Amino acid sequence: MINWDLPNVHELAVTVPAEAIDVMGHVNNTEYLRFMEKIAWDHTASLGLGWDLYQKLNRGMVARHTEVDYLAAAFEGEHLKIGTWIVENDQRISITRRYQIVRESDGRTLLRGRTRWVCVALDSGKPRRMPPEFLQGYKITATEE
């Protein structure tokens, strides 16, 4: 059982592929960002806010600021669980998403992170208010203590 930091987690299982390993023999730090993006899209799709809707609305969420604490290394073939939560939504242009990556074999948290996402017009890249579909879909799923 995974000891998630917050309740109501959206989780995704990944197995560390060989191409994620760097010269140090462990998962490269940039790969963790890929894992975070992967679960953000997976969660977004589960909320009914996939790429097709983004295009239809001419709106999308882009990363504005990301903080990551790398706590332990992961290695090729390990099974990881990635968890995410929406912890803030300003009801205008931004949300904040938290992440936690845990190794399944021992339950150790390998990473904690957070990203502030900003709504932009796809055609210009300029910040725009979130449409009603985003306000409804990107509801806060957990509160931080």
Short mmCIF file of C-alpha atoms in Angstrom, two decimals:
data_model
loop_
_atom_site.label_atom_id
_atom_site.label_comp_id
_atom_site.label_asym_id
_atom_site.label_seq_id
_atom_site.Cartn_x
_atom_site.Cartn_y
_atom_site.Cartn_z
CA MET A 1 0.00 0.00 0.00
CA ILE A 2 1.23 3.47 -0.91
CA ASN A 3 1.36 6.15 1.74
CA TRP A 4 0.20 9.12 -0.33
CA ASP A 5 0.80 12.62 1.03
CA LEU A 6 -2.79 13.70 0.33
CA PRO A 7 -6.17 11.97 -0.12
CA ASN A 8 -8.05 11.59 -3.42
CA VAL A 9 -4.94 10.80 -5.45
CA HIS A 10 -5.01 10.26 -9.19
CA GLU A 11 -2.38 7.61 -9.77
CA LEU A 12 -0.52 6.11 -12.68
CA ALA A 13 1.84 3.13 -12.74
CA VAL A 14 5.07 3.27 -14.73
CA THR A 15 7.97 0.89 -15.17
CA VAL A 16 11.33 2.60 -15.55
CA PRO A 17 12.55 2.02 -19.13
CA ALA A 18 16.21 1.56 -20.07
CA GLU A 19 16.22 4.87 -21.96
CA ALA A 20 15.42 6.75 -18.71
CA ILE A 21 18.76 5.75 -17.20
CA ASP A 22 21.68 8.18 -17.36
CA VAL A 23 25.46 7.75 -17.06
CA MET A 24 25.12 7.64 -13.26
CA GLY A 25 23.09 4.41 -13.59
CA HIS A 26 19.81 5.80 -12.28
CA VAL A 27 16.80 7.66 -13.67
CA ASN A 28 17.88 11.01 -15.08
CA ASN A 29 16.27 14.01 -13.41
CA THR A 30 14.66 15.10 -16.70
CA GLU A 31 12.81 11.78 -16.88
CA TYR A 32 10.99 12.57 -13.64
CA LEU A 33 9.66 15.70 -15.36
CA ARG A 34 8.41 13.45 -18.18
CA PHE A 35 6.68 11.25 -15.59
CA MET A 36 5.07 14.36 -14.09
CA GLU A 37 3.87 15.53 -17.51
CA LYS A 38 2.58 12.04 -18.29
CA ILE A 39 0.40 11.90 -15.18
CA ALA A 40 -0.76 15.50 -15.66
CA TRP A 41 -2.06 14.57 -19.12
CA ASP A 42 -3.51 11.30 -17.83
CA HIS A 43 -5.36 13.15 -15.08
CA THR A 44 -6.48 15.89 -17.47
CA ALA A 45 -7.91 13.29 -19.86
CA SER A 46 -9.70 11.54 -16.97
CA LEU A 47 -11.36 14.89 -16.19
CA GLY A 48 -12.70 15.07 -19.75
CA LEU A 49 -10.27 17.82 -20.72
CA GLY A 50 -8.19 16.15 -23.42
CA TRP A 51 -6.32 17.68 -26.32
CA ASP A 52 -9.38 17.67 -28.59
CA LEU A 53 -11.26 19.93 -26.16
CA TYR A 54 -8.20 22.14 -25.72
CA GLN A 55 -8.15 22.68 -29.49
CA LYS A 56 -11.89 23.26 -29.70
CA LEU A 57 -11.71 25.89 -26.94
CA ASN A 58 -8.40 27.37 -28.16
CA ARG A 59 -7.18 27.08 -24.58
CA GLY A 60 -4.54 25.00 -22.86
CA MET A 61 -2.66 24.78 -19.61
CA VAL A 62 1.11 25.35 -19.79
CA ALA A 63 3.71 24.93 -17.08
CA ARG A 64 4.74 28.27 -15.58
CA HIS A 65 6.80 27.18 -12.58
CA THR A 66 7.90 23.76 -11.36
CA GLU A 67 9.58 22.82 -8.08
CA VAL A 68 10.99 19.34 -7.57
CA ASP A 69 12.56 17.65 -4.56
CA TYR A 70 14.50 14.57 -5.64
CA LEU A 71 14.55 12.35 -2.57
CA ALA A 72 15.94 9.00 -3.79
CA ALA A 73 16.99 7.33 -7.03
CA ALA A 74 15.02 4.95 -9.22
CA PHE A 75 16.56 2.28 -11.44
CA GLU A 76 15.79 0.43 -14.65
CA GLY A 77 12.87 -1.98 -14.41
CA GLU A 78 11.52 -0.62 -11.13
CA HIS A 79 7.78 -0.19 -10.81
CA LEU A 80 6.74 3.28 -9.74
CA LYS A 81 3.45 4.86 -8.81
CA ILE A 82 2.97 8.50 -9.67
CA GLY A 83 0.33 10.45 -7.79
CA THR A 84 -1.08 13.89 -8.54
CA TRP A 85 -3.56 16.33 -7.06
CA ILE A 86 -4.89 19.75 -7.94
CA VAL A 87 -4.28 21.75 -4.78
CA GLU A 88 -5.07 25.28 -5.98
CA ASN A 89 -7.34 26.87 -8.58
CA ASP A 90 -7.55 30.66 -8.65
CA GLN A 91 -10.73 30.48 -10.78
CA ARG A 92 -9.09 32.84 -13.30
CA ILE A 93 -5.94 31.69 -15.08
CA SER A 94 -3.97 29.22 -12.97
CA ILE A 95 -3.97 25.96 -11.10
CA THR A 96 -1.33 24.26 -8.98
CA ARG A 97 -0.76 20.54 -9.25
CA ARG A 98 1.24 18.47 -6.75
CA TYR A 99 3.08 15.24 -7.51
CA GLN A 100 4.53 12.35 -5.57
CA ILE A 101 6.50 9.46 -7.07
CA VAL A 102 6.78 6.27 -5.01
CA ARG A 103 8.70 3.05 -5.61
CA GLU A 104 6.24 0.17 -5.30
CA SER A 105 8.68 -2.41 -3.89
CA ASP A 106 9.42 -0.53 -0.67
CA GLY A 107 6.93 2.35 -0.64
CA ARG A 108 9.72 4.92 -0.60
CA THR A 109 8.87 8.39 -1.89
CA LEU A 110 11.41 9.26 -4.57
CA LEU A 111 10.12 12.69 -5.54
CA ARG A 112 7.76 15.42 -4.46
CA GLY A 113 6.95 18.26 -6.79
CA ARG A 114 4.51 20.95 -7.77
CA THR A 115 3.76 22.87 -10.93
CA ARG A 116 1.84 26.09 -11.41
CA TRP A 117 -0.06 25.78 -14.68
CA VAL A 118 -1.39 28.83 -16.53
CA CYS A 119 -4.22 28.92 -19.06
CA VAL A 120 -3.20 30.29 -22.46
CA ALA A 121 -4.79 30.76 -25.87
CA LEU A 122 -3.34 28.04 -28.10
CA ASP A 123 -3.16 30.34 -31.11
CA SER A 124 -1.14 33.07 -29.39
CA GLY A 125 0.39 31.52 -26.27
CA LYS A 126 -0.88 34.49 -24.26
CA PRO A 127 -2.48 34.03 -20.83
CA ARG A 128 -6.28 33.91 -20.93
CA ARG A 129 -9.04 33.25 -18.41
CA MET A 130 -9.97 29.63 -18.02
CA PRO A 131 -13.14 28.70 -19.90
CA PRO A 132 -16.06 27.25 -17.89
CA GLU A 133 -15.00 23.72 -18.88
CA PHE A 134 -11.62 24.23 -17.19
CA LEU A 135 -13.17 25.84 -14.11
CA GLN A 136 -15.47 22.83 -13.77
CA GLY A 137 -12.90 20.18 -14.61
CA TYR A 138 -9.83 21.45 -12.77
CA LYS A 139 -11.45 21.47 -9.35
CA ILE A 140 -9.29 21.18 -6.26
CA THR A 141 -8.90 17.48 -5.47
CA ALA A 142 -6.99 17.82 -2.19
CA THR A 143 -6.10 20.54 0.25
CA GLU A 144 -2.67 20.95 1.72
CA GLU A 145 -2.32 21.00 5.47
#
